[in-house]
Amino acid sequence: MKPATSEPFSLARRNPPGLRQNLSRFAFAVVLPALMRLLCRLSPVCRIPGTNLVIITGFDSTQEVYSRHVDFEVPYEERVKILRWQGFVLALQDTPEYHDMYDNISRLWQPADTTRVQEIARRTAETILAETWEELDFIQDLVKPVLMAIVEQHYGVTVPDEQLQPFFDGNLAGSGFLFSGPWITKKQRETGAAAIDGVWPVLDAAMAAACANPDPTTVLGRYYSGGPDPAFSEAKLRSALMTMIGGYLPTCANASGRIMDVLLSRKDAMQFMQEAVHAKQDDSVLTGLMEALRVNYIIPFLWRRAAQDTYLGEGTTRRRTVRKGKILAVSLPTAMYDRRRIEHPKRFDPGRSPAVRMVYGHQFHHCIGASIANTVLVEMFKAVLTRQPAPARKAKNRKNRWVGAYPWNLWLALSKASAAP
Ligand code: HEM
């Protein structure tokens, strides 16, 4: 047995640069998408012989699976146990417990908070950029601090400096563990448990501090200054907090890096975004961001399990039987490239129908944090894209560095000359 280590959790240490990282990057960024797109053409619902697996790559089949959430349930119960995270909505079926958690979260994280999120994101991004000339590590020096500013100033979760990196890494690794597939290896189990060890104590300390001295301008302060609520216990709050942080940091960090990658590698995309930013058209900025995210999506698969023997594609020539217990690997990025429904899917085309972008899922488990994500992404990209001429890759570090499934360092050369008024 390995001796217990007291070193703080580090995603970068677990994924050191080198051949293994490069091979896994190549497999995930090049081989897997190519294979999935081929599968989408040949068999959008594909049962893998000798396994319990059905791969869903078609646009219509993905929407069918997602819209039939009672027939195709979420299969994450074992994984949330390992993360000690009861009550995570995406791991719950359509039960009273799900609706209770969902309603509690919606009461605490209110739509009107968007203005506050926007203010914090804008102020933080602009302050960073006001002090940054010539070069910037987009992920570590802009995205991470902006995301964390929302956690601290809006949620009311202060993260001590020495715990910041393990906290951030722990959230990213926890999410990676949750969505890493139908089988749990010993190594994955250990990584998941170690990752989350750096997260729960920070949340517990933040709740204790907010209880002792509630600041009603924060989400936690709002909870504690509202008086006891028997319907929303502290145990539920704890789970909700993990949900709104664990669902937020990994997705937004991942999405930001991938979107920037698209803008840097496609002139038309960068030009569209810069024009939208300079015209102060936030709606167009958001549309461009969502299109870039469709082009370069954050995660290869999300998962479902057949709750009973059933069919997919009833009434079509592609009707497929799906037996109870089968695990469905649903590939959103491939579905959003399905040529049967999306014209020229490789093109960056902000003018296409928004109905083909399923970046936040579809129907029952549709993302609860979409408005927070949209607001933060718009503010971060606006801040960096006001620079004229457009940001480019730094000459000396043209390649992004990835850590596991996450874009980690993305070096930008910024123009010194002018930040737009
Ligand atoms: C660009 C950023 C984001 C992307 C691409 C994204 C994507 C998604 C997707 C695809 C789903 C559906 C998963 C499924 O049905 O299997 C989902 C659900 C969810 N997301 Fe997000 N998300 C983002 C940001 C956020 C943020 C900021 C939060 C929290 C503040 C969040 C919290 C959640 C939660 C809790 C669910 C489950 C909702 C439910 O079960 O009803 N996400 N997200």
XYZ file of C-alpha atoms and ligand atoms in Angstrom:
464
model
C 0.000 0.000 0.000
C 1.260 3.479 -0.887
C 2.030 5.744 2.076
C -0.580 8.468 2.630
C 0.579 11.797 1.226
C -0.285 15.140 2.758
C 0.712 17.105 -0.349
C -2.088 19.342 -1.605
C -3.939 18.020 -4.635
C -2.423 19.172 -7.933
C -3.845 18.411 -11.337
C -0.672 19.539 -13.096
C 1.462 17.192 -10.974
C -0.799 14.275 -11.857
C -0.583 15.133 -15.563
C 3.028 16.150 -16.123
C 4.005 17.361 -19.592
C 5.539 14.642 -21.777
C 4.779 11.842 -24.180
C 1.814 10.467 -22.243
C 0.100 13.852 -22.105
C 0.762 14.449 -25.797
C -0.560 11.038 -26.805
C -3.689 11.418 -24.739
C -4.229 14.911 -26.184
C -3.856 13.548 -29.703
C -6.289 10.722 -28.943
C -8.918 13.057 -27.466
C -8.519 16.031 -29.791
C -7.927 14.301 -33.123
C -8.617 10.554 -33.176
C -11.759 10.377 -31.049
C -13.672 13.219 -32.801
C -12.791 11.780 -36.232
C -14.000 8.317 -35.199
C -17.187 9.684 -33.647
C -18.035 11.718 -36.770
C -17.569 8.619 -38.912
C -19.806 6.680 -36.551
C -22.388 9.459 -36.739
C -22.569 9.016 -40.513
C -22.700 5.222 -40.400
C -24.648 4.481 -37.254
C -25.799 7.364 -35.037
C -26.992 4.850 -32.427
C -24.289 2.224 -32.212
C -24.287 -0.777 -29.871
C -20.721 -1.873 -29.196
C -20.604 -5.687 -29.376
C -19.321 -7.484 -26.284
C -19.906 -4.430 -24.069
C -22.755 -2.790 -22.241
C -22.243 0.372 -24.257
C -24.364 2.233 -26.801
C -22.757 5.260 -28.444
C -25.093 8.063 -29.450
C -23.681 10.489 -32.007
C -26.675 11.671 -34.068
C -28.362 15.017 -33.433
C -31.893 13.585 -33.406
C -30.974 10.537 -31.342
C -29.209 12.772 -28.795
C -32.299 14.940 -28.473
C -34.463 11.830 -28.176
C -32.308 10.382 -25.377
C -32.231 13.689 -23.500
C -35.939 14.355 -23.866
C -36.900 10.853 -22.621
C -35.284 11.361 -19.223
C -37.462 8.747 -17.506
C -36.452 6.028 -19.981
C -32.829 7.171 -20.045
C -31.772 8.019 -16.518
C -28.553 9.556 -15.218
C -26.026 6.956 -14.000
C -23.799 8.894 -11.604
C -24.904 7.528 -8.174
C -21.733 5.507 -7.489
C -19.510 8.432 -8.457
C -21.252 11.018 -6.286
C -20.899 8.607 -3.348
C -17.133 8.563 -3.866
C -17.165 12.373 -3.981
C -19.362 12.410 -0.827
C -21.788 14.621 -2.755
C -25.374 13.588 -2.034
C -28.077 15.730 -3.629
C -26.201 16.731 -6.790
C -29.082 17.460 -9.173
C -27.439 16.001 -12.266
C -27.076 12.701 -10.421
C -30.750 12.637 -9.380
C -33.650 11.201 -11.350
C -36.965 13.033 -11.772
C -37.950 12.632 -8.089
C -39.283 14.968 -5.374
C -35.668 15.143 -4.081
C -34.514 16.487 -7.454
C -37.223 19.167 -7.578
C -36.632 20.140 -3.949
C -32.894 20.668 -4.609
C -33.517 22.437 -7.891
C -36.053 24.837 -6.332
C -33.784 25.580 -3.375
C -30.875 26.375 -5.675
C -33.075 28.618 -7.813
C -34.305 30.496 -4.728
C -30.752 31.242 -3.609
C -29.014 31.833 -6.956
C -31.569 34.214 -8.455
C -31.801 35.397 -12.069
C -31.551 39.006 -10.853
C -28.027 38.189 -9.618
C -26.810 38.388 -13.213
C -26.092 42.101 -12.779
C -23.921 41.387 -9.757
C -22.069 38.587 -11.564
C -21.564 40.916 -14.507
C -20.158 43.710 -12.316
C -17.693 41.409 -10.560
C -16.553 39.734 -13.785
C -16.174 43.055 -15.598
C -14.320 44.781 -12.762
C -11.945 41.870 -12.215
C -11.199 41.344 -15.907
C -10.676 45.048 -16.560
C -8.400 45.436 -13.538
C -6.257 42.513 -14.682
C -6.042 43.839 -18.227
C -5.315 47.382 -17.102
C -2.169 46.017 -15.469
C -1.270 43.642 -18.305
C 0.648 44.718 -21.350
C 2.139 42.630 -24.101
C 1.463 39.116 -22.833
C -1.046 37.186 -20.809
C -1.634 33.570 -19.862
C -5.320 33.732 -20.681
C -6.361 30.785 -18.499
C -4.194 31.174 -15.409
C -3.980 34.969 -15.310
C -7.441 35.993 -16.471
C -9.983 33.168 -16.526
C -9.065 31.611 -13.192
C -9.029 34.882 -11.211
C -12.312 36.061 -12.763
C -14.055 32.751 -12.035
C -12.727 32.737 -8.482
C -13.813 36.356 -7.935
C -17.431 35.269 -8.512
C -17.045 32.393 -6.040
C -15.604 34.725 -3.423
C -17.558 37.938 -3.923
C -20.912 36.643 -5.166
C -21.206 33.222 -3.540
C -19.397 34.397 -0.371
C -16.857 31.534 -0.350
C -13.455 32.902 0.622
C -10.618 30.645 -0.429
C -7.360 31.195 1.478
C -4.395 31.771 -0.853
C -2.621 28.534 0.043
C -5.796 26.535 -0.670
C -6.672 28.231 -3.933
C -4.821 25.942 -6.339
C -5.880 22.647 -4.676
C -9.449 23.996 -4.497
C -9.503 24.945 -8.181
C -7.754 21.724 -9.226
C -9.973 19.635 -6.971
C -13.102 20.999 -8.637
C -11.724 20.327 -12.106
C -10.568 16.821 -11.224
C -13.833 16.040 -9.413
C -15.792 16.958 -12.515
C -13.394 14.972 -14.709
C -13.944 11.964 -12.458
C -17.736 12.339 -12.551
C -17.929 12.253 -16.342
C -15.081 9.879 -17.083
C -17.159 6.928 -18.199
C -19.116 3.848 -17.232
C -16.337 1.957 -15.432
C -14.510 3.183 -12.334
C -10.874 2.158 -12.064
C -9.021 2.091 -8.745
C -6.882 5.009 -9.881
C -9.915 7.086 -10.849
C -11.524 6.355 -7.486
C -8.404 7.510 -5.649
C -8.092 10.643 -7.785
C -11.754 11.567 -7.277
C -11.532 11.136 -3.514
C -8.226 13.026 -3.249
C -9.521 15.854 -5.441
C -12.589 16.479 -3.376
C -10.639 16.437 -0.087
C -9.346 19.914 -0.985
C -12.814 21.260 -1.733
C -15.189 20.269 1.082
C -13.181 21.884 3.938
C -13.196 25.238 2.101
C -16.977 25.085 1.708
C -17.448 24.097 5.363
C -15.268 26.976 6.555
C -17.143 29.434 4.303
C -20.506 28.266 5.654
C -19.311 28.570 9.248
C -17.991 32.103 8.591
C -21.204 33.175 6.847
C -23.307 31.732 9.674
C -21.309 33.667 12.268
C -21.293 36.919 10.309
C -23.691 36.885 7.339
C -23.072 39.382 4.529
C -26.451 39.670 2.759
C -24.802 40.796 -0.500
C -23.529 37.224 -0.973
C -25.452 34.029 -1.657
C -24.281 32.418 1.598
C -25.056 35.583 3.566
C -28.519 35.653 2.010
C -29.126 32.115 3.272
C -27.963 32.785 6.814
C -29.611 36.190 7.202
C -32.941 34.794 6.004
C -33.616 32.917 9.279
C -33.950 29.132 9.587
C -35.688 27.471 6.656
C -36.814 23.938 7.492
C -37.171 23.140 3.769
C -33.558 24.064 3.051
C -31.269 22.538 5.650
C -27.560 23.327 5.944
C -26.802 19.851 4.573
C -28.740 20.743 1.429
C -27.039 24.139 1.232
C -23.665 22.384 1.399
C -24.602 20.175 -1.536
C -26.068 23.128 -3.455
C -22.863 25.089 -2.940
C -20.777 22.234 -4.290
C -23.200 21.994 -7.229
C -22.868 25.675 -8.106
C -19.073 25.619 -7.782
C -18.326 22.111 -9.076
C -20.650 22.738 -12.037
C -19.114 26.147 -12.666
C -15.319 26.209 -12.376
C -14.537 23.202 -14.622
C -17.032 24.046 -17.361
C -16.259 27.755 -17.597
C -12.479 27.262 -17.413
C -12.652 24.571 -20.086
C -15.057 26.521 -22.308
C -13.001 29.734 -22.135
C -9.829 28.009 -23.320
C -11.585 26.189 -26.130
C -13.409 29.290 -27.327
C -10.186 31.296 -27.356
C -8.533 28.492 -29.316
C -11.221 28.789 -32.003
C -10.839 32.573 -32.199
C -7.070 32.338 -32.496
C -7.160 29.719 -35.214
C -9.987 31.200 -37.349
C -9.709 34.699 -38.707
C -13.420 34.945 -39.497
C -14.330 34.024 -35.923
C -11.941 36.569 -34.410
C -13.136 39.261 -36.789
C -16.786 38.580 -35.973
C -16.098 38.747 -32.264
C -14.036 41.902 -32.448
C -16.690 43.674 -34.475
C -19.380 42.613 -32.017
C -17.282 43.793 -29.072
C -16.511 47.164 -30.648
C -20.155 47.652 -31.609
C -20.997 46.898 -27.953
C -23.453 44.201 -29.055
C -23.395 41.778 -26.157
C -26.001 39.528 -27.795
C -23.757 39.050 -30.817
C -20.751 38.489 -28.551
C -22.675 35.718 -26.803
C -23.823 34.175 -30.093
C -20.213 34.093 -31.297
C -19.071 32.490 -28.045
C -21.742 29.793 -28.260
C -20.883 29.054 -31.889
C -17.196 28.753 -31.003
C -18.149 26.404 -28.181
C -20.218 24.292 -30.567
C -17.189 24.068 -32.844
C -14.857 23.085 -29.995
C -16.958 21.573 -27.214
C -15.830 20.913 -23.659
C -16.462 17.211 -23.149
C -16.568 14.156 -25.433
C -19.386 12.263 -23.679
C -22.174 12.675 -21.168
C -23.855 9.564 -19.823
C -27.261 7.942 -19.498
C -28.561 4.437 -18.611
C -31.598 2.693 -20.096
C -34.144 2.294 -17.281
C -36.092 -0.342 -19.244
C -36.076 -2.226 -22.527
C -36.970 0.332 -25.157
C -36.269 1.682 -28.670
C -34.641 4.688 -30.199
C -35.700 6.103 -33.567
C -39.222 4.654 -33.576
C -40.864 5.321 -36.940
C -37.579 5.787 -38.788
C -35.425 3.412 -40.820
C -32.913 3.482 -37.984
C -35.028 2.016 -35.176
C -32.712 0.449 -32.561
C -33.497 -1.694 -29.542
C -31.883 -0.564 -26.307
C -31.978 -3.083 -23.475
C -32.479 -2.164 -19.811
C -29.188 -1.385 -18.063
C -27.292 -0.410 -21.218
C -25.031 2.613 -20.743
C -25.432 5.354 -23.325
C -22.385 7.458 -24.161
C -23.962 10.594 -25.592
C -21.540 12.640 -27.662
C -22.841 16.223 -27.709
C -19.892 17.544 -29.741
C -20.537 14.959 -32.454
C -24.289 15.568 -32.419
C -23.590 19.274 -32.943
C -21.582 18.314 -36.053
C -24.239 15.975 -37.501
C -24.407 16.827 -41.218
C -27.994 15.597 -41.435
C -29.011 18.613 -39.375
C -26.121 21.074 -39.376
C -24.935 22.583 -42.651
C -21.158 22.880 -42.979
C -20.700 21.942 -39.332
C -16.975 22.746 -39.294
C -17.641 26.363 -40.225
C -17.831 29.082 -37.621
C -21.253 30.429 -38.517
C -22.857 32.646 -35.881
C -25.849 33.099 -38.203
C -26.980 29.465 -37.954
C -30.083 28.587 -35.972
C -29.415 28.543 -32.219
C -31.520 25.363 -32.119
C -28.532 23.342 -33.304
C -26.385 24.402 -30.361
C -26.936 22.051 -27.446
C -24.007 23.410 -25.466
C -26.061 23.531 -22.260
C -27.813 20.205 -22.814
C -31.401 19.621 -23.750
C -34.597 19.513 -21.693
C -34.747 17.922 -18.236
C -31.183 18.342 -16.944
C -30.553 21.511 -18.973
C -27.785 23.564 -17.360
C -28.908 25.491 -14.292
C -25.871 27.768 -14.520
C -26.262 28.855 -18.164
C -26.967 32.506 -17.344
C -23.987 32.734 -14.963
C -21.746 31.091 -17.570
C -23.001 33.371 -20.350
C -22.451 36.494 -18.276
C -18.945 35.567 -17.151
C -17.853 34.445 -20.627
C -19.157 37.612 -22.289
C -17.401 39.879 -19.785
C -14.059 38.047 -19.982
C -13.977 37.963 -23.758
C -15.133 41.560 -24.093
C -12.311 42.695 -21.829
C -9.624 40.918 -23.824
C -11.030 41.531 -27.307
C -11.198 45.303 -26.933
C -7.457 45.298 -27.596
C -6.555 46.473 -31.114
C -5.125 44.734 -33.066
C -6.659 41.444 -31.978
C -4.855 39.265 -29.435
C -2.667 36.621 -31.065
C -0.716 33.604 -29.874
C 2.532 34.535 -28.179
C 5.374 33.853 -30.615
C 7.484 31.932 -28.099
C 4.619 29.821 -26.734
C 2.423 29.129 -29.691
C 1.119 25.828 -28.346
C -1.422 25.656 -25.570
C -0.513 23.490 -22.645
C -3.169 21.011 -21.576
C -3.440 19.330 -18.219
C -5.551 16.203 -18.573
C -8.745 17.276 -20.317
C -8.315 20.956 -19.483
C -6.715 23.827 -21.398
C -4.225 25.054 -18.799
C -1.906 27.650 -20.297
C -2.839 29.672 -23.340
C -0.342 32.451 -23.942
C -1.541 35.586 -25.684
C 0.424 38.425 -27.158
C -1.536 41.592 -26.498
C -1.026 44.813 -28.340
C 0.573 47.496 -26.249
C -0.814 50.268 -28.332
C -4.454 50.690 -27.567
C -7.181 49.405 -25.391
C -10.474 50.550 -26.851
C -12.249 53.267 -24.883
C -19.892 27.121 -20.545
C -20.167 26.588 -19.371
C -21.086 25.419 -19.179
C -21.387 24.384 -20.008
C -20.868 24.145 -21.424
C -22.354 23.540 -19.323
C -22.942 22.411 -19.869
C -23.946 21.678 -19.249
C -24.639 20.579 -19.843
C -24.417 20.030 -21.251
C -25.541 20.125 -18.940
C -26.507 18.958 -19.145
C -25.816 17.666 -18.773
C -26.654 16.455 -19.091
O -27.848 16.570 -19.337
O -26.088 15.354 -19.078
C -25.388 20.904 -17.744
C -26.108 20.723 -16.592
C -25.802 21.365 -15.414
N -24.946 22.422 -15.235
Fe -23.847 23.312 -16.673
N -22.577 24.056 -18.083
C -21.852 25.212 -17.954
C -21.821 26.053 -16.876
C -22.407 25.786 -15.658
C -22.366 26.654 -14.498
C -21.727 28.041 -14.492
C -23.012 26.005 -13.486
C -23.275 26.447 -12.093
C -23.177 27.693 -11.681
C -23.502 24.731 -14.021
C -24.198 23.785 -13.309
C -24.919 22.753 -13.909
C -25.809 21.865 -13.187
C -26.065 21.891 -11.696
C -26.381 21.008 -14.131
C -27.420 19.931 -13.874
C -28.812 20.533 -13.977
C -29.902 19.521 -13.704
O -29.605 18.358 -13.436
O -31.076 19.920 -13.742
N -23.107 24.646 -15.327
N -24.413 21.874 -17.972
